[in-house]
Amino acid sequence: MNNEYTSLKEYIDNANNIVFFGGAGVSTESGIPDFRSTDGLYSMKFKYPPETMVSHSFFITHPQEFYEFYKEKLIYPDALPNKAHIALAELEKQGKLRAIITQNVDNLHQMAGSINVLELHGSGMRYYCMECGENYGLDAIMEAQDIPYCTCGGIIRPDVVLYEESLDQSILEKSVSAIAEADVLIVGGTSLNVYPAAGLLRYYNGDKLVLINKTETSYDNHASIIIRNPIGEALGTIVLGE
């Protein structure tokens, strides 16, 4: 076990209130591509920029093209939790990890067994009719030929936060409280370039900020431990002994 792993293990062993803040890189080892790496979603060529296709205005004006892109590039119904998700669920089970704050919509933390998951950007497992509010699951989306419609005739939309939309205020407030009270804050799989989510780190009051990311982030100079290895590999070794 290298020095960074040993140091993080000591943090975990002595901690009572760990909070994990994660981004797309947490799920790459489950086969879900991230956004900003060299082979990520934003590096691919499409008819419209990906940021445009997952915006509120594009969904309203081009719902069919939105769903074509959404189903092909943003939803991975066969993905399974990797060692990072499993390790975090284990830490919660041990009573050490109090909250997971995620920018992902893939539900993999819940599949791994985590309970207190704060979904900043919503969930790709939940959908609702824009007219009557009827709730739907992922099956209704995957089975639709193009635009999924409710029985009332309204368009069904994902319960995710699209570009141009605001984050859920109650989730933000819970995230701020969790980070402010944490004795150890582990940040993984995120470039910390997406705001307002990345701005939550400024509420951390402790001195044990751990960054697990393959590339540099804007918070590197604030971290006490930096790990450049894949997060599943790192947490799998430290927490699961694998």
XYZ file of N, CA and C in Angstrom:
726
model
N 0.854 -1.193 0.000
C 0.000 0.000 0.000
C 0.890 1.244 0.000
N 0.677 2.158 -0.970
C 1.547 3.329 -1.060
C 1.244 4.346 0.042
N 2.059 5.389 0.104
C 1.945 6.361 1.196
C 0.585 7.053 1.234
N 0.064 7.425 0.034
C -1.239 8.095 -0.010
C -2.349 7.162 0.483
N -2.288 5.910 0.075
C -3.289 4.937 0.517
C -3.217 4.745 2.029
N -1.994 4.642 2.549
C -1.815 4.468 3.997
C -2.367 5.661 4.764
N -2.105 6.851 4.253
C -2.592 8.071 4.914
C -4.114 8.130 4.901
N -4.715 7.788 3.759
C -6.174 7.812 3.676
C -6.779 6.752 4.591
N -6.150 5.597 4.671
C -6.652 4.552 5.573
C -6.639 5.037 7.012
N -5.596 5.776 7.393
C -5.535 6.324 8.752
C -6.653 7.335 8.976
N -6.907 8.178 7.973
C -8.029 9.124 8.069
C -9.333 8.372 8.325
N -9.567 7.340 7.519
C -10.814 6.581 7.607
C -10.930 5.871 8.950
N -9.841 5.259 9.388
C -9.864 4.515 10.657
C -10.199 5.422 11.834
N -9.759 6.671 11.766
C -9.949 7.601 12.885
C -11.165 8.511 12.719
N -11.878 8.372 11.618
C -12.992 9.277 11.322
C -14.317 8.778 11.883
N -15.184 9.725 12.168
C -16.551 9.417 12.594
C -17.590 10.036 11.666
N -17.145 10.930 10.796
C -18.100 11.655 9.946
C -17.451 11.958 8.594
N -17.393 10.939 7.747
C -16.835 11.085 6.403
C -17.951 11.468 5.445
N -17.669 12.394 4.562
C -18.597 12.735 3.484
C -17.855 12.533 2.172
N -18.541 11.929 1.224
C -17.956 11.712 -0.100
C -18.685 12.570 -1.126
N -17.897 13.282 -1.925
C -18.447 14.105 -3.004
C -17.894 13.555 -4.310
N -18.768 13.087 -5.202
C -18.287 12.416 -6.404
C -18.901 12.891 -7.697
N -18.156 12.659 -8.778
C -18.610 13.013 -10.118
C -18.554 11.840 -11.063
N -18.544 12.136 -12.346
C -18.664 11.109 -13.379
C -17.557 10.062 -13.322
N -16.355 10.471 -12.860
C -15.247 9.535 -12.793
C -15.473 8.373 -11.853
N -16.441 8.499 -10.938
C -16.750 7.399 -10.025
C -17.328 6.207 -10.792
N -17.996 6.474 -11.900
C -18.696 5.411 -12.619
C -17.991 4.947 -13.899
N -16.828 5.515 -14.211
C -16.149 5.090 -15.443
C -15.721 3.633 -15.361
N -15.386 3.158 -14.156
C -14.989 1.753 -14.004
C -16.196 0.811 -14.081
N -17.387 1.395 -14.181
C -18.605 0.600 -14.430
C -18.985 0.641 -15.906
N -18.123 1.254 -16.724
C -18.370 1.313 -18.164
C -19.168 2.511 -18.620
N -19.352 3.498 -17.744
C -20.076 4.715 -18.100
C -19.053 5.817 -18.370
N -18.995 6.351 -19.583
C -17.980 7.363 -19.886
C -18.214 8.654 -19.113
N -17.110 9.352 -18.829
C -17.259 10.648 -18.171
C -17.467 11.722 -19.237
N -17.294 12.970 -18.885
C -17.611 14.060 -19.801
C -16.374 14.758 -20.362
N -15.404 15.048 -19.502
C -14.355 15.974 -19.906
C -12.985 15.350 -20.178
N -12.843 14.046 -20.018
C -11.565 13.426 -20.333
C -11.383 13.375 -21.852
N -10.203 12.944 -22.296
C -9.899 12.950 -23.739
C -10.841 12.063 -24.543
N -11.347 11.004 -23.926
C -12.301 10.142 -24.621
C -13.704 10.271 -24.033
N -13.946 11.361 -23.328
C -15.244 11.589 -22.699
C -16.289 12.102 -23.674
N -17.487 12.254 -23.173
C -18.637 12.626 -23.989
C -18.442 13.959 -24.695
N -17.824 14.911 -24.012
C -17.675 16.243 -24.605
C -16.603 16.294 -25.687
N -15.827 15.219 -25.835
C -14.818 15.159 -26.890
C -15.358 14.512 -28.163
N -16.552 13.941 -28.082
C -17.153 13.285 -29.238
C -17.844 14.307 -30.139
N -18.011 13.949 -31.402
C -18.620 14.849 -32.376
C -20.084 14.482 -32.605
N -20.966 15.450 -32.431
C -22.393 15.258 -32.641
C -22.929 16.407 -33.489
N -24.182 16.267 -33.897
C -24.820 17.316 -34.696
C -24.877 18.623 -33.918
N -25.141 18.506 -32.617
C -25.161 19.666 -31.710
C -24.158 19.392 -30.576
N -23.635 20.408 -29.929
C -22.762 20.188 -28.769
C -23.528 19.438 -27.673
N -22.879 18.513 -26.980
C -23.566 17.766 -25.918
C -24.210 18.668 -24.878
N -23.531 19.782 -24.536
C -24.109 20.697 -23.554
C -25.443 21.261 -24.025
N -25.561 21.449 -25.339
C -26.819 21.941 -25.906
C -27.895 20.877 -25.833
N -27.519 19.637 -26.157
C -28.510 18.559 -26.221
C -29.043 18.123 -24.867
N -28.350 18.490 -23.797
C -28.889 18.170 -22.471
C -29.320 19.448 -21.740
N -29.743 20.421 -22.518
C -30.256 21.668 -21.943
C -31.781 21.647 -21.901
N -32.342 22.476 -21.048
C -33.801 22.583 -20.929
C -34.423 23.057 -22.241
N -33.836 24.069 -22.844
C -34.430 24.632 -24.061
C -34.390 23.624 -25.203
N -33.315 22.821 -25.291
C -33.237 21.815 -26.354
C -34.283 20.721 -26.128
N -34.461 20.335 -24.871
C -35.478 19.327 -24.564
C -36.865 19.811 -24.977
N -37.153 21.057 -24.729
C -38.469 21.603 -25.065
C -38.659 21.724 -26.577
N -37.623 22.139 -27.288
C -37.758 22.401 -28.730
C -37.428 21.194 -29.603
N -36.617 20.259 -29.093
C -36.201 19.085 -29.873
C -36.324 17.812 -29.025
N -37.506 17.500 -28.526
C -37.617 16.364 -27.600
C -37.187 15.025 -28.198
N -37.463 14.821 -29.484
C -37.077 13.541 -30.089
C -35.560 13.403 -30.165
N -34.885 14.448 -30.620
C -33.429 14.395 -30.693
C -32.815 14.340 -29.303
N -33.439 14.999 -28.336
C -32.977 14.920 -26.952
C -32.980 13.470 -26.493
N -34.104 12.790 -26.698
C -34.215 11.427 -26.203
C -33.331 10.448 -26.974
N -33.104 10.698 -28.232
C -32.174 9.848 -28.988
C -30.791 9.917 -28.370
N -30.332 11.123 -28.063
C -29.020 11.317 -27.448
C -29.015 10.793 -26.014
N -30.044 11.102 -25.283
C -30.143 10.720 -23.874
C -30.076 9.203 -23.699
N -30.855 8.475 -24.498
C -30.908 7.021 -24.367
C -29.629 6.351 -24.847
N -28.980 6.954 -25.829
C -27.776 6.334 -26.377
C -26.528 6.661 -25.562
N -26.452 7.876 -25.021
C -25.197 8.322 -24.412
C -25.247 8.582 -22.908
N -26.427 8.715 -22.334
C -26.492 9.098 -20.925
C -27.097 8.035 -20.010
N -27.745 7.041 -20.594
C -28.388 6.010 -19.784
C -27.731 4.659 -20.050
N -27.323 4.007 -18.976
C -26.654 2.703 -19.074
C -27.346 1.735 -18.122
N -28.487 1.191 -18.552
C -29.300 0.368 -17.645
C -28.631 -0.925 -17.194
N -27.604 -1.372 -17.918
C -26.946 -2.624 -17.548
C -25.700 -2.408 -16.692
N -25.358 -1.161 -16.402
C -24.164 -0.870 -15.600
C -24.338 -1.381 -14.172
N -23.245 -1.843 -13.599
C -23.253 -2.359 -12.229
C -22.268 -1.564 -11.362
N -22.500 -1.515 -10.064
C -21.580 -0.797 -9.174
C -20.167 -1.366 -9.263
N -19.173 -0.491 -9.165
C -17.790 -0.952 -9.132
C -17.267 -0.878 -7.690
N -15.971 -1.094 -7.528
C -15.397 -1.157 -6.185
C -15.551 0.151 -5.414
N -15.571 1.264 -6.130
C -15.756 2.551 -5.445
C -17.130 2.609 -4.788
N -18.166 2.262 -5.546
C -19.528 2.283 -4.990
C -19.649 1.300 -3.815
N -19.066 0.114 -3.989
C -19.171 -0.926 -2.959
C -18.414 -0.517 -1.700
N -17.232 0.079 -1.880
C -16.435 0.514 -0.732
C -17.153 1.613 0.051
N -17.770 2.556 -0.643
C -18.488 3.635 0.026
C -19.702 3.103 0.787
N -20.388 2.128 0.193
C -21.523 1.510 0.883
C -21.051 0.801 2.152
N -19.881 0.189 2.074
C -19.319 -0.492 3.239
C -18.973 0.508 4.342
N -18.406 1.647 3.972
C -18.079 2.670 4.967
C -19.339 3.213 5.638
N -20.420 3.346 4.861
C -21.685 3.788 5.455
C -22.208 2.723 6.416
N -22.082 1.465 6.027
C -22.536 0.354 6.871
C -21.769 0.324 8.196
N -20.488 0.713 8.132
C -19.658 0.734 9.337
C -19.960 1.946 10.231
N -20.771 2.869 9.716
C -21.112 4.052 10.486
C -20.106 5.179 10.373
N -19.188 5.052 9.437
C -18.160 6.079 9.270
C -18.554 7.129 8.238
N -19.212 6.719 7.188
C -19.584 7.647 6.118
C -21.025 8.098 6.326
N -21.207 9.405 6.435
C -22.539 9.938 6.759
C -23.356 10.304 5.526
N -22.682 10.666 4.430
C -23.432 11.079 3.240
C -22.578 10.936 1.993
N -23.255 10.624 0.899
C -22.651 10.671 -0.430
C -23.360 11.778 -1.191
N -22.573 12.700 -1.705
C -23.113 13.768 -2.536
C -22.637 13.484 -3.953
N -23.552 13.205 -4.845
C -23.158 12.786 -6.190
C -23.721 13.695 -7.269
N -22.910 13.901 -8.294
C -23.357 14.618 -9.485
C -23.890 13.649 -10.532
N -23.785 12.347 -10.252
C -24.213 11.329 -11.213
C -25.702 11.031 -11.080
N -26.272 10.498 -12.161
C -27.700 10.182 -12.174
C -27.928 8.692 -12.405
N -26.868 7.872 -12.197
C -26.910 6.464 -12.616
C -27.439 5.492 -11.570
N -27.677 5.948 -10.336
C -28.264 5.118 -9.279
C -27.320 4.022 -8.779
N -26.052 4.054 -9.157
C -25.138 2.966 -8.796
C -24.790 2.966 -7.304
N -24.780 4.122 -6.681
C -24.540 4.144 -5.233
C -25.652 3.401 -4.491
N -26.886 3.643 -4.892
C -28.013 2.952 -4.255
C -27.976 1.453 -4.550
N -27.605 1.100 -5.777
C -27.509 -0.312 -6.123
C -26.461 -1.029 -5.271
N -25.412 -0.299 -4.897
C -24.349 -0.886 -4.072
C -24.764 -1.016 -2.614
N -25.849 -0.335 -2.233
C -26.338 -0.438 -0.866
C -26.288 0.836 -0.058
N -25.792 1.935 -0.647
C -25.754 3.205 0.082
C -27.168 3.747 0.267
N -27.401 4.372 1.414
C -28.736 4.864 1.748
C -28.809 6.385 1.684
N -27.879 7.055 2.343
C -27.936 8.521 2.393
C -27.193 9.107 1.195
N -27.863 9.127 0.061
C -27.282 9.620 -1.190
C -28.010 10.902 -1.597
N -27.257 11.975 -1.704
C -27.823 13.259 -2.113
C -27.512 13.456 -3.591
N -28.545 13.398 -4.427
C -28.381 13.457 -5.876
C -28.522 14.898 -6.362
N -27.393 15.555 -6.559
C -27.419 16.962 -6.965
C -28.113 17.163 -8.304
N -27.942 16.219 -9.215
C -28.482 16.373 -10.566
C -29.651 15.437 -10.855
N -30.265 14.904 -9.813
C -31.433 14.056 -10.006
C -31.067 12.619 -10.287
N -32.008 11.881 -10.889
C -31.803 10.457 -11.133
C -32.350 10.034 -12.491
N -31.558 9.248 -13.205
C -31.994 8.684 -14.475
C -32.925 7.503 -14.302
N -33.271 7.197 -13.062
C -34.222 6.119 -12.785
C -35.642 6.663 -12.615
N -35.788 7.986 -12.502
C -37.105 8.585 -12.239
C -37.522 9.495 -13.393
N -38.829 9.445 -13.715
C -39.388 10.257 -14.802
C -40.793 10.674 -14.406
N -41.262 11.765 -15.019
C -42.615 12.208 -14.697
C -43.215 12.958 -15.884
N -44.536 12.946 -15.929
C -45.256 13.644 -16.990
C -45.260 15.138 -16.710
N -44.952 15.923 -17.726
C -44.911 17.372 -17.563
C -46.307 17.978 -17.473
N -47.332 17.212 -17.821
C -48.709 17.726 -17.778
C -49.398 17.357 -16.476
N -49.440 16.073 -16.163
C -50.227 15.637 -14.997
C -49.366 15.227 -13.805
N -48.047 15.091 -14.008
C -47.164 14.744 -12.901
C -47.049 13.262 -12.606
N -47.688 12.416 -13.406
C -47.615 10.969 -13.192
C -46.165 10.506 -13.223
N -45.804 9.625 -12.282
C -44.431 9.131 -12.190
C -44.216 7.883 -13.039
N -43.039 7.784 -13.605
C -42.674 6.638 -14.432
C -41.267 6.169 -14.093
N -40.977 4.917 -14.460
C -39.641 4.370 -14.293
C -38.894 4.365 -15.615
N -37.676 3.851 -15.589
C -36.829 3.835 -16.775
C -37.433 3.011 -17.908
N -38.171 1.965 -17.580
C -38.748 1.089 -18.617
C -39.615 1.866 -19.595
N -40.382 2.818 -19.081
C -41.269 3.594 -19.950
C -40.473 4.379 -20.985
N -39.269 4.783 -20.626
C -38.423 5.548 -21.542
C -37.776 4.627 -22.562
N -37.244 3.522 -22.087
C -36.516 2.607 -22.969
C -37.444 1.907 -23.959
N -38.703 1.721 -23.572
C -39.654 1.027 -24.447
C -40.289 1.958 -25.475
N -40.191 3.274 -25.244
C -40.785 4.227 -26.191
C -39.976 4.253 -27.483
N -40.660 4.366 -28.608
C -39.986 4.384 -29.904
C -39.194 5.666 -30.107
N -39.757 6.782 -29.686
C -39.035 8.055 -29.788
C -39.323 8.899 -28.546
N -40.328 9.769 -28.612
C -40.681 10.596 -27.448
C -41.623 9.800 -26.544
N -41.311 9.639 -25.268
C -42.227 8.936 -24.364
C -43.380 9.840 -23.932
N -44.585 9.319 -24.112
C -45.777 10.090 -23.738
C -46.518 9.409 -22.599
N -47.104 10.242 -21.767
C -47.961 9.774 -20.680
C -49.316 9.349 -21.251
N -50.085 8.607 -20.462
C -51.427 8.208 -20.883
C -52.334 9.425 -21.069
N -51.958 10.552 -20.424
C -52.755 11.769 -20.576
C -52.365 12.545 -21.839
N -51.302 12.109 -22.494
C -50.853 12.783 -23.705
C -49.677 13.720 -23.505
N -49.292 13.945 -22.260
C -48.163 14.827 -21.974
C -46.828 14.128 -22.211
N -45.805 14.923 -22.420
C -44.460 14.371 -22.609
C -43.865 14.010 -21.252
N -43.244 12.841 -21.201
C -42.550 12.409 -19.994
C -41.119 12.932 -20.045
N -40.643 13.476 -18.945
C -39.276 13.982 -18.908
C -38.490 13.318 -17.779
N -37.165 13.312 -17.883
C -36.346 12.744 -16.810
C -36.360 13.649 -15.582
N -36.288 13.042 -14.423
C -36.177 13.799 -13.180
C -34.704 14.101 -12.923
N -34.082 14.763 -13.899
C -32.686 15.175 -13.801
C -32.609 16.678 -14.033
N -31.529 17.261 -13.555
C -31.320 18.693 -13.728
C -30.600 18.920 -15.049
N -31.285 19.547 -15.992
C -30.695 19.854 -17.280
C -29.965 21.189 -17.210
N -29.093 21.420 -18.192
C -28.485 22.745 -18.292
C -29.600 23.786 -18.379
N -29.375 24.933 -17.781
C -30.319 26.053 -17.703
C -31.335 25.873 -16.578
N -31.271 24.758 -15.849
C -32.186 24.533 -14.733
C -31.434 24.648 -13.405
N -32.164 24.972 -12.356
C -31.567 25.140 -11.038
C -31.521 23.817 -10.286
N -30.531 23.689 -9.415
C -30.463 22.517 -8.557
C -31.558 22.593 -7.500
N -31.943 21.440 -6.993
C -32.947 21.356 -5.945
C -32.408 22.014 -4.671
N -33.107 23.013 -4.170
C -32.614 23.782 -3.034
C -32.472 22.933 -1.780
N -33.396 22.011 -1.548
C -33.328 21.192 -0.343
C -32.127 20.246 -0.390
N -31.822 19.719 -1.576
C -30.643 18.856 -1.726
C -29.371 19.669 -1.509
N -29.357 20.886 -2.041
C -28.203 21.767 -1.834
C -27.985 22.047 -0.353
N -29.055 22.354 0.349
C -28.936 22.681 1.769
C -28.447 21.479 2.580
N -28.948 20.302 2.271
C -28.493 19.089 2.958
C -27.025 18.813 2.650
N -26.614 19.086 1.410
C -25.220 18.873 1.013
C -24.294 19.834 1.747
N -24.707 21.090 1.833
C -23.914 22.088 2.552
C -23.742 21.675 4.013
N -24.824 21.252 4.648
C -24.766 20.846 6.056
C -23.841 19.645 6.244
N -23.969 18.663 5.346
C -23.140 17.458 5.456
C -21.660 17.803 5.323
N -21.314 18.621 4.341
C -19.915 19.001 4.120
C -19.384 19.832 5.283
N -20.186 20.751 5.781
C -19.758 21.619 6.877
C -19.464 20.828 8.145
N -20.167 19.711 8.341
C -20.012 18.921 9.564
C -18.998 17.791 9.423
N -18.476 17.560 8.227
C -17.586 16.424 7.982
C -16.227 16.605 8.652
N -15.672 15.502 9.188
C -14.295 15.570 9.662
C -13.326 15.165 8.551
N -13.798 14.330 7.625
C -13.016 13.978 6.436
C -13.902 14.170 5.217
N -13.406 14.882 4.222
C -14.140 15.070 2.966
C -13.331 14.418 1.855
N -13.902 13.388 1.254
C -13.262 12.697 0.133
C -13.959 13.120 -1.147
N -13.206 13.662 -2.077
C -13.743 14.112 -3.359
C -13.165 13.224 -4.443
N -14.019 12.595 -5.244
C -13.510 11.652 -6.228
C -14.188 11.720 -7.572
N -13.402 11.523 -8.621
C -13.948 11.396 -9.964
C -14.603 12.640 -10.498
N -14.110 13.798 -10.109
C -14.683 15.041 -10.603
C -13.592 16.070 -10.843
N -13.735 16.799 -11.931
C -12.786 17.855 -12.272
C -13.035 19.121 -11.467
N -14.172 19.166 -10.774
C -14.589 20.341 -9.996
C -14.728 21.580 -10.878
N -15.214 21.347 -12.091
C -15.436 22.452 -13.027
C -16.909 22.817 -13.175
N -17.797 22.005 -12.600
C -19.232 22.228 -12.763
C -19.787 22.951 -11.542
N -20.267 24.143 -11.761
C -20.858 24.935 -10.683
C -22.373 25.015 -10.885
N -23.143 25.126 -9.799
C -22.707 25.441 -8.428
C -22.223 24.252 -7.608
N -22.300 23.026 -8.155
C -21.951 21.840 -7.376
C -20.539 21.927 -6.797
N -19.559 22.280 -7.633
C -18.171 22.319 -7.172
C -17.968 23.350 -6.067
N -18.790 24.375 -6.053
C -18.677 25.418 -5.038
C -19.015 24.944 -3.639
N -19.607 23.760 -3.519
C -19.966 23.235 -2.204
C -18.736 22.966 -1.343
N -17.596 22.727 -1.982
C -16.395 22.393 -1.216
C -15.950 23.521 -0.290
N -16.333 24.728 -0.614
C -15.887 25.850 0.217
C -16.530 25.825 1.605
N -17.551 24.988 1.786
C -18.197 24.894 3.093
C -17.491 23.912 4.021
N -16.479 23.224 3.499
C -15.751 22.276 4.351
C -14.873 23.033 5.338
N -15.006 22.702 6.614
C -14.276 23.409 7.666
C -13.083 22.629 8.205
N -12.929 21.392 7.768
C -11.868 20.546 8.313
C -10.542 20.700 7.584
N -9.599 19.845 7.983
C -8.263 19.891 7.383
C -7.875 18.556 6.749
N -8.876 17.735 6.455
C -8.614 16.429 5.845
C -9.407 16.321 4.538
N -8.966 17.084 3.558
C -9.575 17.059 2.230
C -8.773 16.107 1.349
N -9.442 15.083 0.836
C -8.799 14.063 0.006
C -9.340 14.166 -1.414
N -8.459 14.281 -2.386
C -8.855 14.338 -3.795
C -8.384 13.082 -4.503
N -9.327 12.360 -5.094
C -8.994 11.179 -5.887
C -9.470 11.448 -7.309
N -8.554 11.807 -8.167
C -8.908 12.158 -9.544
C -7.676 11.967 -10.425
N -7.899 11.529 -11.649
C -6.776 11.230 -12.539
C -6.037 12.484 -12.978
N -6.733 13.612 -12.994
C -6.111 14.863 -13.444
C -6.185 15.920 -12.356
N -5.475 17.009 -12.567
C -5.463 18.091 -11.597
C -6.840 18.736 -11.479
N -7.098 19.294 -10.297
C -8.336 20.047 -10.079
C -7.976 21.404 -9.488
N -8.945 22.279 -9.455
C -8.719 23.620 -8.923
C -8.529 23.620 -7.412
N -8.790 22.477 -6.763
C -8.661 22.390 -5.314
C -7.410 21.624 -4.872
N -6.542 21.280 -5.810
C -5.361 20.493 -5.449
C -4.525 21.160 -4.360
N -4.431 22.483 -4.402
C -3.588 23.174 -3.416
C -4.240 23.248 -2.036
N -5.502 22.795 -1.932
C -6.187 22.761 -0.637
C -6.192 21.357 -0.028
N -5.785 20.363 -0.798
C -5.914 18.968 -0.370
C -4.752 18.528 0.512
N -5.054 17.664 1.465
C -4.016 17.076 2.305
C -3.530 15.751 1.724
N -4.378 15.105 0.918
C -3.990 13.878 0.214
C -4.510 13.971 -1.214
N -3.662 13.667 -2.183
C -4.072 13.614 -3.587
C -3.708 12.243 -4.139
N -4.683 11.576 -4.724
C -4.476 10.254 -5.315
C -4.866 10.328 -6.785
N -3.966 9.925 -7.672
C -4.206 10.000 -9.109
C -4.682 8.674 -9.716
N -4.774 7.636 -8.928
C -5.196 6.341 -9.437
C -6.719 6.294 -9.620
N -7.232 5.337 -10.412
C -8.683 5.170 -10.537
C -9.324 5.012 -9.163
N -10.454 5.630 -8.969
C -11.051 5.660 -7.634
C -11.501 4.277 -7.155
N -11.974 3.434 -8.071
C -12.363 2.084 -7.674
C -11.172 1.282 -7.186
N -10.068 1.449 -7.880
C -8.830 0.772 -7.478
C -8.380 1.261 -6.107
N -8.409 2.580 -5.905
C -7.950 3.166 -4.649
C -8.826 2.745 -3.467
N -10.120 2.965 -3.568
C -11.017 2.633 -2.459
C -11.156 1.135 -2.282
N -11.060 0.387 -3.377
C -11.103 -1.066 -3.280
C -9.938 -1.590 -2.448
N -8.753 -1.025 -2.676
C -7.563 -1.429 -1.916
C -7.656 -1.010 -0.457
N -8.040 0.258 -0.242
C -8.026 0.831 1.111
C -9.148 0.277 1.988
N -10.348 0.188 1.442
C -11.516 -0.185 2.244
C -11.819 -1.673 2.188
N -11.716 -2.244 0.985
C -12.109 -3.643 0.810
C -10.932 -4.607 0.871
N -9.716 -4.062 0.826
C -8.534 -4.908 0.842
C -8.356 -5.699 -0.427
N -8.862 -5.151 -1.547
C -8.792 -5.876 -2.825
C -7.796 -5.214 -3.773
